[in-house]
Amino acid sequence: MNKSNSNPQDSNKSRRRRFSGGGMRLSETEAAEMRRRLISPMKSKPVTEPAPDTWDRMATIPVNEAHLEQNRIISASRHNPAHVAFDVLRTRLIQGLAEQGWRRVVITSPTKDCGKTFISTNLAISLSRQERLRTVLMDLDLRNPSVAPLLGVDDPGTMGDFLRGKASVSGHFKRMGQNMLKIGSNVAFGLNSVREPYASEMLGSDATSDAIAQMEAELEPDVVIYDMPAALYHDDVMAFREHYDGVLLVVGGGTTKANEVRELKRRFGDNKPLLGVIMNKAEGLSISHYSY
């Protein structure tokens, strides 16, 4: 989580450029720095600095190992050998994002019940073990919020209030509390417990753009994951398209059809590339396609 720079003035200018409105692509210098920190082997323990104030003010989520196991958050305890698939996905994702200068990823599925939230949450937990990486996971499935129950959070707050500007970043986002599972506190979870009847309209609103910009300015994330509804059923992902760089598509083994994947790729177009197709099946994960 080291954000040091030899020239503080240059660092501040870079930060303002990175989190101002408009394009969110990293500069070549920033992308090179991200590659150096995330891809190069770490020869010594990372130098840590105090987290920004917003991170310090966030509430923490008590870590209940039994609850996480029961809800298939296998990246937590790592007892299930399948957790390795999420570590592989994590590494390939951060390397690919760094190479392209991207940070923001939507995880969705063609239809419901493909396990997209299972993938999003396990990936976020796996990313938490990258000590120099700050990650944000936002539950933007406003039609069926599901991340909070997986983590065992009883009072997740209302994502709609945050997107409307009625809740602050530090007041809404939470991070994992102290635990024996080595789950890092460098992931900020934006959770939700209330369904929104006009989800697409909310995600495409100016208020949402302002809320996302504020989140990025305060948390300075290296990776942002948006868990979003099934993309063939609703237009939420399309309404939100200015806020992400690419898509990870989760398909259900034996349920998702090839023409559904082709249709979604057509809808996303070249400007919002399909980063990967993840096959979620009973016997484990399979990354059947992964490209940038």
PDB file of C-alpha atoms in Angstrom:
ATOM      1  CA  MET A   1       0.000   0.000   0.000  1.00  0.00           C
ATOM      2  CA  ASN A   2       3.072   2.251  -0.469  1.00  0.00           C
ATOM      3  CA  LYS A   3       2.181   5.352  -2.487  1.00  0.00           C
ATOM      4  CA  SER A   4       5.496   7.166  -1.943  1.00  0.00           C
ATOM      5  CA  ASN A   5       7.138   9.217  -4.668  1.00  0.00           C
ATOM      6  CA  SER A   6      10.482  11.001  -4.779  1.00  0.00           C
ATOM      7  CA  ASN A   7       8.803  14.254  -5.716  1.00  0.00           C
ATOM      8  CA  PRO A   8       5.700  15.038  -3.612  1.00  0.00           C
ATOM      9  CA  GLN A   9       4.552  17.781  -5.972  1.00  0.00           C
ATOM     10  CA  ASP A  10       4.687  15.465  -8.988  1.00  0.00           C
ATOM     11  CA  SER A  11       2.857  12.815  -6.958  1.00  0.00           C
ATOM     12  CA  ASN A  12       0.059  15.212  -6.099  1.00  0.00           C
ATOM     13  CA  LYS A  13      -0.290  16.333  -9.697  1.00  0.00           C
ATOM     14  CA  SER A  14      -0.449  12.706 -10.823  1.00  0.00           C
ATOM     15  CA  ARG A  15      -3.097  11.935  -8.224  1.00  0.00           C
ATOM     16  CA  ARG A  16      -5.256  14.894  -9.235  1.00  0.00           C
ATOM     17  CA  ARG A  17      -5.009  13.909 -12.884  1.00  0.00           C
ATOM     18  CA  ARG A  18      -5.851  10.317 -12.125  1.00  0.00           C
ATOM     19  CA  PHE A  19      -8.966  11.006 -10.108  1.00  0.00           C
ATOM     20  CA  SER A  20     -10.363  14.022 -11.903  1.00  0.00           C
ATOM     21  CA  GLY A  21     -13.417  13.574 -14.096  1.00  0.00           C
ATOM     22  CA  GLY A  22     -13.325  12.221 -17.626  1.00  0.00           C
ATOM     23  CA  GLY A  23     -11.000   9.441 -18.741  1.00  0.00           C
ATOM     24  CA  MET A  24      -9.821   7.119 -15.999  1.00  0.00           C
ATOM     25  CA  ARG A  25      -7.036   5.374 -17.952  1.00  0.00           C
ATOM     26  CA  LEU A  26      -3.703   5.354 -16.136  1.00  0.00           C
ATOM     27  CA  SER A  27      -0.841   7.325 -17.637  1.00  0.00           C
ATOM     28  CA  GLU A  28       2.155   5.369 -18.952  1.00  0.00           C
ATOM     29  CA  THR A  29       4.136   6.357 -15.859  1.00  0.00           C
ATOM     30  CA  GLU A  30       1.390   5.230 -13.486  1.00  0.00           C
ATOM     31  CA  ALA A  31       0.918   1.953 -15.375  1.00  0.00           C
ATOM     32  CA  ALA A  32       4.662   1.281 -15.227  1.00  0.00           C
ATOM     33  CA  GLU A  33       4.651   1.920 -11.483  1.00  0.00           C
ATOM     34  CA  MET A  34       1.707  -0.434 -11.010  1.00  0.00           C
ATOM     35  CA  ARG A  35       3.509  -3.169 -12.977  1.00  0.00           C
ATOM     36  CA  ARG A  36       6.636  -2.670 -10.869  1.00  0.00           C
ATOM     37  CA  ARG A  37       4.728  -2.985  -7.598  1.00  0.00           C
ATOM     38  CA  LEU A  38       2.404  -5.832  -8.518  1.00  0.00           C
ATOM     39  CA  ILE A  39       4.288  -8.000 -10.988  1.00  0.00           C
ATOM     40  CA  SER A  40       7.949  -7.768  -9.992  1.00  0.00           C
ATOM     41  CA  PRO A  41       8.995 -10.276  -7.316  1.00  0.00           C
ATOM     42  CA  MET A  42       9.080  -8.748  -3.871  1.00  0.00           C
ATOM     43  CA  LYS A  43      12.623  -9.124  -2.521  1.00  0.00           C
ATOM     44  CA  SER A  44      11.803  -7.632   0.860  1.00  0.00           C
ATOM     45  CA  LYS A  45       8.831  -6.819   3.003  1.00  0.00           C
ATOM     46  CA  PRO A  46       6.858  -3.856   1.647  1.00  0.00           C
ATOM     47  CA  VAL A  47       7.319  -0.517   3.315  1.00  0.00           C
ATOM     48  CA  THR A  48       3.956   0.397   4.782  1.00  0.00           C
ATOM     49  CA  GLU A  49       2.592   3.871   5.359  1.00  0.00           C
ATOM     50  CA  PRO A  50      -0.417   5.051   7.316  1.00  0.00           C
ATOM     51  CA  ALA A  51      -3.596   4.533   5.322  1.00  0.00           C
ATOM     52  CA  PRO A  52      -5.472   7.610   4.099  1.00  0.00           C
ATOM     53  CA  ASP A  53      -7.947   9.037   6.590  1.00  0.00           C
ATOM     54  CA  THR A  54     -10.978   7.572   4.822  1.00  0.00           C
ATOM     55  CA  TRP A  55      -9.602   4.046   5.212  1.00  0.00           C
ATOM     56  CA  ASP A  56      -8.984   4.689   8.906  1.00  0.00           C
ATOM     57  CA  ARG A  57     -12.539   5.875   9.475  1.00  0.00           C
ATOM     58  CA  MET A  58     -14.268   2.910   7.835  1.00  0.00           C
ATOM     59  CA  ALA A  59     -16.134   0.422  10.010  1.00  0.00           C
ATOM     60  CA  THR A  60     -14.803  -3.118  10.091  1.00  0.00           C
ATOM     61  CA  ILE A  61     -16.484  -6.414   9.279  1.00  0.00           C
ATOM     62  CA  PRO A  62     -16.053  -9.153  11.914  1.00  0.00           C
ATOM     63  CA  VAL A  63     -14.517 -12.210  10.279  1.00  0.00           C
ATOM     64  CA  ASN A  64     -16.516 -15.363  10.995  1.00  0.00           C
ATOM     65  CA  GLU A  65     -14.645 -18.284   9.468  1.00  0.00           C
ATOM     66  CA  ALA A  66     -17.534 -20.731   9.846  1.00  0.00           C
ATOM     67  CA  HIS A  67     -19.956 -18.330   8.134  1.00  0.00           C
ATOM     68  CA  LEU A  68     -17.554 -17.722   5.243  1.00  0.00           C
ATOM     69  CA  GLU A  69     -17.036 -21.458   4.783  1.00  0.00           C
ATOM     70  CA  GLN A  70     -20.778 -22.075   4.835  1.00  0.00           C
ATOM     71  CA  ASN A  71     -21.274 -19.442   2.150  1.00  0.00           C
ATOM     72  CA  ARG A  72     -18.506 -20.814  -0.078  1.00  0.00           C
ATOM     73  CA  ILE A  73     -16.054 -17.966   0.417  1.00  0.00           C
ATOM     74  CA  ILE A  74     -13.285 -20.460  -0.103  1.00  0.00           C
ATOM     75  CA  SER A  75     -10.572 -17.814  -0.534  1.00  0.00           C
ATOM     76  CA  ALA A  76     -10.895 -16.994   3.177  1.00  0.00           C
ATOM     77  CA  SER A  77      -9.654 -20.101   4.980  1.00  0.00           C
ATOM     78  CA  ARG A  78      -8.116 -21.657   1.828  1.00  0.00           C
ATOM     79  CA  HIS A  79      -9.004 -25.142   3.068  1.00  0.00           C
ATOM     80  CA  ASN A  80     -10.732 -25.954  -0.214  1.00  0.00           C
ATOM     81  CA  PRO A  81      -8.158 -26.668  -2.959  1.00  0.00           C
ATOM     82  CA  ALA A  82     -10.376 -24.734  -5.382  1.00  0.00           C
ATOM     83  CA  HIS A  83      -9.137 -21.491  -3.812  1.00  0.00           C
ATOM     84  CA  VAL A  84      -6.089 -21.768  -6.062  1.00  0.00           C
ATOM     85  CA  ALA A  85      -8.278 -20.880  -9.051  1.00  0.00           C
ATOM     86  CA  PHE A  86      -9.027 -17.499  -7.487  1.00  0.00           C
ATOM     87  CA  ASP A  87      -5.355 -16.837  -6.838  1.00  0.00           C
ATOM     88  CA  VAL A  88      -4.645 -17.586 -10.499  1.00  0.00           C
ATOM     89  CA  LEU A  89      -7.510 -15.327 -11.575  1.00  0.00           C
ATOM     90  CA  ARG A  90      -6.215 -12.583  -9.263  1.00  0.00           C
ATOM     91  CA  THR A  91      -2.717 -12.691 -10.697  1.00  0.00           C
ATOM     92  CA  ARG A  92      -3.821 -12.774 -14.310  1.00  0.00           C
ATOM     93  CA  LEU A  93      -6.241  -9.940 -13.708  1.00  0.00           C
ATOM     94  CA  ILE A  94      -3.826  -7.531 -12.032  1.00  0.00           C
ATOM     95  CA  GLN A  95      -1.110  -8.263 -14.591  1.00  0.00           C
ATOM     96  CA  GLY A  96      -3.487  -7.681 -17.485  1.00  0.00           C
ATOM     97  CA  LEU A  97      -4.911  -4.499 -15.987  1.00  0.00           C
ATOM     98  CA  ALA A  98      -1.442  -3.126 -15.305  1.00  0.00           C
ATOM     99  CA  GLU A  99      -0.328  -3.836 -18.865  1.00  0.00           C
ATOM    100  CA  GLN A 100      -3.289  -1.897 -20.260  1.00  0.00           C
ATOM    101  CA  GLY A 101      -3.360   0.863 -17.662  1.00  0.00           C
ATOM    102  CA  TRP A 102      -6.848  -0.179 -16.547  1.00  0.00           C
ATOM    103  CA  ARG A 103      -8.317  -0.473 -13.046  1.00  0.00           C
ATOM    104  CA  ARG A 104     -12.090  -0.898 -13.198  1.00  0.00           C
ATOM    105  CA  VAL A 105     -13.800  -4.217 -13.908  1.00  0.00           C
ATOM    106  CA  VAL A 106     -17.437  -5.261 -14.055  1.00  0.00           C
ATOM    107  CA  ILE A 107     -18.238  -8.849 -13.116  1.00  0.00           C
ATOM    108  CA  THR A 108     -21.548  -9.959 -14.566  1.00  0.00           C
ATOM    109  CA  SER A 109     -23.230 -12.957 -16.191  1.00  0.00           C
ATOM    110  CA  PRO A 110     -25.556 -13.493 -19.146  1.00  0.00           C
ATOM    111  CA  THR A 111     -28.408 -14.783 -16.986  1.00  0.00           C
ATOM    112  CA  LYS A 112     -29.099 -15.245 -13.282  1.00  0.00           C
ATOM    113  CA  ASP A 113     -27.757 -18.015 -11.048  1.00  0.00           C
ATOM    114  CA  CYS A 114     -24.342 -18.243 -12.726  1.00  0.00           C
ATOM    115  CA  GLY A 115     -22.451 -17.408  -9.515  1.00  0.00           C
ATOM    116  CA  LYS A 116     -21.121 -13.941 -10.350  1.00  0.00           C
ATOM    117  CA  THR A 117     -21.250 -12.728  -6.719  1.00  0.00           C
ATOM    118  CA  PHE A 118     -19.492 -15.896  -5.581  1.00  0.00           C
ATOM    119  CA  ILE A 119     -16.707 -15.046  -8.045  1.00  0.00           C
ATOM    120  CA  SER A 120     -16.601 -11.329  -7.137  1.00  0.00           C
ATOM    121  CA  THR A 121     -16.389 -11.900  -3.399  1.00  0.00           C
ATOM    122  CA  ASN A 122     -13.800 -14.668  -3.534  1.00  0.00           C
ATOM    123  CA  LEU A 123     -11.699 -12.619  -5.944  1.00  0.00           C
ATOM    124  CA  ALA A 124     -11.819  -9.620  -3.605  1.00  0.00           C
ATOM    125  CA  ILE A 125     -10.690 -11.756  -0.652  1.00  0.00           C
ATOM    126  CA  SER A 126      -7.848 -13.142  -2.747  1.00  0.00           C
ATOM    127  CA  LEU A 127      -6.841  -9.613  -3.770  1.00  0.00           C
ATOM    128  CA  SER A 128      -6.722  -8.607  -0.102  1.00  0.00           C
ATOM    129  CA  ARG A 129      -3.576 -10.686   0.264  1.00  0.00           C
ATOM    130  CA  GLN A 130      -1.728  -8.426  -2.146  1.00  0.00           C
ATOM    131  CA  GLU A 131      -0.302  -6.110   0.496  1.00  0.00           C
ATOM    132  CA  ARG A 132       0.598  -3.302  -1.895  1.00  0.00           C
ATOM    133  CA  LEU A 133      -2.744  -3.333  -3.657  1.00  0.00           C
ATOM    134  CA  ARG A 134      -5.848  -1.358  -2.698  1.00  0.00           C
ATOM    135  CA  THR A 135      -9.079  -2.911  -3.936  1.00  0.00           C
ATOM    136  CA  VAL A 136     -12.718  -1.823  -3.892  1.00  0.00           C
ATOM    137  CA  LEU A 137     -15.663  -4.199  -4.345  1.00  0.00           C
ATOM    138  CA  MET A 138     -19.032  -2.525  -4.843  1.00  0.00           C
ATOM    139  CA  ASP A 139     -22.300  -4.448  -4.866  1.00  0.00           C
ATOM    140  CA  LEU A 140     -24.035  -2.707  -7.771  1.00  0.00           C
ATOM    141  CA  ASP A 141     -26.593  -5.424  -8.315  1.00  0.00           C
ATOM    142  CA  LEU A 142     -29.214  -3.007  -7.067  1.00  0.00           C
ATOM    143  CA  ARG A 143     -31.970  -5.432  -8.050  1.00  0.00           C
ATOM    144  CA  ASN A 144     -30.708  -8.289  -5.897  1.00  0.00           C
ATOM    145  CA  PRO A 145     -27.866  -7.265  -3.546  1.00  0.00           C
ATOM    146  CA  SER A 146     -25.991 -10.356  -2.393  1.00  0.00           C
ATOM    147  CA  VAL A 147     -22.458  -9.573  -1.199  1.00  0.00           C
ATOM    148  CA  ALA A 148     -23.343  -8.615   2.393  1.00  0.00           C
ATOM    149  CA  PRO A 149     -25.020 -11.951   3.256  1.00  0.00           C
ATOM    150  CA  LEU A 150     -21.970 -13.843   1.971  1.00  0.00           C
ATOM    151  CA  LEU A 151     -19.723 -11.861   4.304  1.00  0.00           C
ATOM    152  CA  GLY A 152     -22.146 -12.089   7.228  1.00  0.00           C
ATOM    153  CA  VAL A 153     -22.813  -8.348   7.464  1.00  0.00           C
ATOM    154  CA  ASP A 154     -26.130  -7.566   9.163  1.00  0.00           C
ATOM    155  CA  ASP A 155     -26.044  -3.784   8.706  1.00  0.00           C
ATOM    156  CA  PRO A 156     -24.535  -3.205   5.247  1.00  0.00           C
ATOM    157  CA  GLY A 157     -26.126   0.182   4.655  1.00  0.00           C
ATOM    158  CA  THR A 158     -27.870   1.301   1.486  1.00  0.00           C
ATOM    159  CA  MET A 159     -25.964   1.618  -1.767  1.00  0.00           C
ATOM    160  CA  GLY A 160     -28.729   3.825  -3.135  1.00  0.00           C
ATOM    161  CA  ASP A 161     -28.054   6.390  -0.419  1.00  0.00           C
ATOM    162  CA  PHE A 162     -24.367   6.426  -1.269  1.00  0.00           C
ATOM    163  CA  LEU A 163     -25.034   6.831  -4.995  1.00  0.00           C
ATOM    164  CA  ARG A 164     -27.472   9.667  -4.274  1.00  0.00           C
ATOM    165  CA  GLY A 165     -24.830  11.471  -2.231  1.00  0.00           C
ATOM    166  CA  LYS A 166     -26.613  10.910   1.085  1.00  0.00           C
ATOM    167  CA  ALA A 167     -23.859   8.771   2.630  1.00  0.00           C
ATOM    168  CA  SER A 168     -20.129   9.470   2.820  1.00  0.00           C
ATOM    169  CA  VAL A 169     -17.419   7.114   1.588  1.00  0.00           C
ATOM    170  CA  SER A 170     -16.150   6.420   5.102  1.00  0.00           C
ATOM    171  CA  GLY A 171     -19.692   6.041   6.397  1.00  0.00           C
ATOM    172  CA  HIS A 172     -20.775   3.509   3.796  1.00  0.00           C
ATOM    173  CA  PHE A 173     -17.719   1.401   2.928  1.00  0.00           C
ATOM    174  CA  LYS A 174     -16.348  -1.254   5.269  1.00  0.00           C
ATOM    175  CA  ARG A 175     -13.138  -3.257   5.511  1.00  0.00           C
ATOM    176  CA  MET A 176     -12.352  -6.617   7.045  1.00  0.00           C
ATOM    177  CA  GLY A 177     -11.491  -6.660  10.738  1.00  0.00           C
ATOM    178  CA  GLN A 178      -8.566  -8.383  12.405  1.00  0.00           C
ATOM    179  CA  ASN A 179      -8.487 -12.104  11.752  1.00  0.00           C
ATOM    180  CA  MET A 180      -6.320 -15.213  11.810  1.00  0.00           C
ATOM    181  CA  LEU A 181      -6.968 -16.020   8.134  1.00  0.00           C
ATOM    182  CA  LYS A 182      -4.595 -13.356   6.788  1.00  0.00           C
ATOM    183  CA  ILE A 183      -7.449 -11.572   5.018  1.00  0.00           C
ATOM    184  CA  GLY A 184      -6.119  -8.081   4.450  1.00  0.00           C
ATOM    185  CA  SER A 185      -7.800  -4.832   5.424  1.00  0.00           C
ATOM    186  CA  ASN A 186      -6.863  -3.255   2.090  1.00  0.00           C
ATOM    187  CA  VAL A 187     -10.211  -4.066   0.442  1.00  0.00           C
ATOM    188  CA  ALA A 188     -13.112  -1.646   0.817  1.00  0.00           C
ATOM    189  CA  PHE A 189     -16.544  -3.236   0.480  1.00  0.00           C
ATOM    190  CA  GLY A 190     -19.463  -1.125  -0.693  1.00  0.00           C
ATOM    191  CA  LEU A 191     -22.455  -3.193   0.382  1.00  0.00           C
ATOM    192  CA  ASN A 192     -26.212  -2.963   0.079  1.00  0.00           C
ATOM    193  CA  SER A 193     -29.411  -4.298   1.616  1.00  0.00           C
ATOM    194  CA  VAL A 194     -32.105  -2.390  -0.282  1.00  0.00           C
ATOM    195  CA  ARG A 195     -33.377  -3.119  -3.785  1.00  0.00           C
ATOM    196  CA  GLU A 196     -33.847  -0.147  -6.090  1.00  0.00           C
ATOM    197  CA  PRO A 197     -36.879  -0.121  -8.422  1.00  0.00           C
ATOM    198  CA  TYR A 198     -35.149   2.199 -10.933  1.00  0.00           C
ATOM    199  CA  ALA A 199     -31.687   0.652 -10.859  1.00  0.00           C
ATOM    200  CA  SER A 200     -30.647   1.425 -14.434  1.00  0.00           C
ATOM    201  CA  GLU A 201     -31.707   5.046 -14.191  1.00  0.00           C
ATOM    202  CA  MET A 202     -29.802   5.441 -10.939  1.00  0.00           C
ATOM    203  CA  LEU A 203     -26.603   3.898 -12.342  1.00  0.00           C
ATOM    204  CA  GLY A 204     -26.685   6.247 -15.326  1.00  0.00           C
ATOM    205  CA  SER A 205     -27.327   9.384 -13.290  1.00  0.00           C
ATOM    206  CA  ASP A 206     -25.039  12.351 -12.651  1.00  0.00           C
ATOM    207  CA  ALA A 207     -25.331  11.705  -8.920  1.00  0.00           C
ATOM    208  CA  THR A 208     -23.854   8.223  -9.379  1.00  0.00           C
ATOM    209  CA  SER A 209     -20.998   9.663 -11.445  1.00  0.00           C
ATOM    210  CA  ASP A 210     -20.254  12.105  -8.637  1.00  0.00           C
ATOM    211  CA  ALA A 211     -20.380   9.349  -6.002  1.00  0.00           C
ATOM    212  CA  ILE A 212     -18.023   7.095  -7.978  1.00  0.00           C
ATOM    213  CA  ALA A 213     -15.600   9.984  -8.513  1.00  0.00           C
ATOM    214  CA  GLN A 214     -15.651  10.741  -4.787  1.00  0.00           C
ATOM    215  CA  MET A 215     -15.003   7.094  -3.914  1.00  0.00           C
ATOM    216  CA  GLU A 216     -12.016   6.956  -6.244  1.00  0.00           C
ATOM    217  CA  ALA A 217     -10.637  10.260  -4.987  1.00  0.00           C
ATOM    218  CA  GLU A 218     -10.774   9.211  -1.333  1.00  0.00           C
ATOM    219  CA  LEU A 219      -9.847   5.521  -1.561  1.00  0.00           C
ATOM    220  CA  GLU A 220      -7.360   5.721  -4.450  1.00  0.00           C
ATOM    221  CA  PRO A 221      -7.971   2.092  -5.476  1.00  0.00           C
ATOM    222  CA  ASP A 222      -5.650   0.123  -7.724  1.00  0.00           C
ATOM    223  CA  VAL A 223      -8.463  -2.272  -8.668  1.00  0.00           C
ATOM    224  CA  VAL A 224     -12.207  -1.632  -8.589  1.00  0.00           C
ATOM    225  CA  ILE A 225     -14.655  -4.528  -8.977  1.00  0.00           C
ATOM    226  CA  TYR A 226     -18.316  -3.836  -9.675  1.00  0.00           C
ATOM    227  CA  ASP A 227     -20.636  -6.786  -9.062  1.00  0.00           C
ATOM    228  CA  MET A 228     -23.573  -6.155 -11.431  1.00  0.00           C
ATOM    229  CA  PRO A 229     -26.822  -7.857 -12.545  1.00  0.00           C
ATOM    230  CA  ALA A 230     -27.240 -10.354 -15.350  1.00  0.00           C
ATOM    231  CA  ALA A 231     -26.487  -8.376 -18.500  1.00  0.00           C
ATOM    232  CA  LEU A 232     -28.969 -10.044 -20.835  1.00  0.00           C
ATOM    233  CA  TYR A 233     -31.890  -9.373 -18.498  1.00  0.00           C
ATOM    234  CA  HIS A 234     -31.258  -5.721 -17.698  1.00  0.00           C
ATOM    235  CA  ASP A 235     -29.475  -2.679 -19.125  1.00  0.00           C
ATOM    236  CA  ASP A 236     -27.698  -1.767 -15.860  1.00  0.00           C
ATOM    237  CA  VAL A 237     -24.242  -2.714 -17.167  1.00  0.00           C
ATOM    238  CA  MET A 238     -24.747  -0.624 -20.303  1.00  0.00           C
ATOM    239  CA  ALA A 239     -26.065   2.357 -18.326  1.00  0.00           C
ATOM    240  CA  PHE A 240     -22.941   2.237 -16.160  1.00  0.00           C
ATOM    241  CA  ARG A 241     -20.466   1.817 -19.040  1.00  0.00           C
ATOM    242  CA  GLU A 242     -18.537   5.081 -18.549  1.00  0.00           C
ATOM    243  CA  HIS A 243     -17.282   3.840 -15.177  1.00  0.00           C
ATOM    244  CA  TYR A 244     -15.475   0.622 -16.119  1.00  0.00           C
ATOM    245  CA  ASP A 245     -12.709  -0.491 -18.464  1.00  0.00           C
ATOM    246  CA  GLY A 246     -13.685  -4.083 -19.181  1.00  0.00           C
ATOM    247  CA  VAL A 247     -15.893  -7.030 -18.258  1.00  0.00           C
ATOM    248  CA  LEU A 248     -15.348 -10.420 -16.665  1.00  0.00           C
ATOM    249  CA  LEU A 249     -18.209 -12.677 -17.695  1.00  0.00           C
ATOM    250  CA  VAL A 250     -19.248 -15.557 -15.429  1.00  0.00           C
ATOM    251  CA  VAL A 251     -21.083 -18.359 -17.199  1.00  0.00           C
ATOM    252  CA  GLY A 252     -22.827 -21.319 -15.625  1.00  0.00           C
ATOM    253  CA  GLY A 253     -21.598 -24.745 -16.621  1.00  0.00           C
ATOM    254  CA  GLY A 254     -24.366 -26.517 -18.514  1.00  0.00           C
ATOM    255  CA  THR A 255     -26.718 -23.512 -18.384  1.00  0.00           C
ATOM    256  CA  THR A 256     -25.170 -20.655 -20.375  1.00  0.00           C
ATOM    257  CA  LYS A 257     -25.433 -20.905 -24.152  1.00  0.00           C
ATOM    258  CA  ALA A 258     -22.755 -19.865 -26.637  1.00  0.00           C
ATOM    259  CA  ASN A 259     -25.088 -17.469 -28.430  1.00  0.00           C
ATOM    260  CA  GLU A 260     -25.709 -15.637 -25.126  1.00  0.00           C
ATOM    261  CA  VAL A 261     -21.986 -14.982 -24.737  1.00  0.00           C
ATOM    262  CA  ARG A 262     -21.739 -13.810 -28.359  1.00  0.00           C
ATOM    263  CA  GLU A 263     -24.656 -11.438 -27.890  1.00  0.00           C
ATOM    264  CA  LEU A 264     -23.108  -9.877 -24.823  1.00  0.00           C
ATOM    265  CA  LYS A 265     -19.770  -9.454 -26.569  1.00  0.00           C
ATOM    266  CA  ARG A 266     -21.602  -7.658 -29.366  1.00  0.00           C
ATOM    267  CA  ARG A 267     -23.361  -5.369 -26.884  1.00  0.00           C
ATOM    268  CA  PHE A 268     -20.167  -4.479 -25.056  1.00  0.00           C
ATOM    269  CA  GLY A 269     -18.372  -3.653 -28.289  1.00  0.00           C
ATOM    270  CA  ASP A 270     -14.685  -2.942 -28.727  1.00  0.00           C
ATOM    271  CA  ASN A 271     -14.658   0.004 -26.328  1.00  0.00           C
ATOM    272  CA  LYS A 272     -15.569  -2.213 -23.373  1.00  0.00           C
ATOM    273  CA  PRO A 273     -13.604  -5.411 -23.973  1.00  0.00           C
ATOM    274  CA  LEU A 274     -14.565  -8.795 -22.644  1.00  0.00           C
ATOM    275  CA  LEU A 275     -11.550  -9.506 -20.455  1.00  0.00           C
ATOM    276  CA  GLY A 276     -12.389 -13.099 -19.697  1.00  0.00           C
ATOM    277  CA  VAL A 277     -15.042 -15.786 -19.572  1.00  0.00           C
ATOM    278  CA  ILE A 278     -15.082 -17.742 -16.311  1.00  0.00           C
ATOM    279  CA  MET A 279     -16.855 -21.087 -16.266  1.00  0.00           C
ATOM    280  CA  ASN A 280     -18.385 -21.634 -12.838  1.00  0.00           C
ATOM    281  CA  LYS A 281     -19.259 -25.287 -12.447  1.00  0.00           C
ATOM    282  CA  ALA A 282     -19.750 -27.761  -9.650  1.00  0.00           C
ATOM    283  CA  GLU A 283     -16.249 -29.201  -9.847  1.00  0.00           C
ATOM    284  CA  GLY A 284     -14.525 -25.825  -9.872  1.00  0.00           C
ATOM    285  CA  LEU A 285     -13.627 -22.831 -12.002  1.00  0.00           C
ATOM    286  CA  SER A 286     -12.396 -22.819 -15.560  1.00  0.00           C
ATOM    287  CA  ILE A 287     -11.092 -19.709 -17.280  1.00  0.00           C
ATOM    288  CA  SER A 288     -12.067 -20.692 -20.791  1.00  0.00           C
ATOM    289  CA  HIS A 289     -11.051 -17.401 -22.406  1.00  0.00           C
ATOM    290  CA  TYR A 290      -8.853 -14.617 -21.154  1.00  0.00           C
ATOM    291  CA  SER A 291      -7.533 -11.786 -23.265  1.00  0.00           C
ATOM    292  CA  TYR A 292      -6.857  -8.046 -23.381  1.00  0.00           C
TER     293      TYR A 292
END
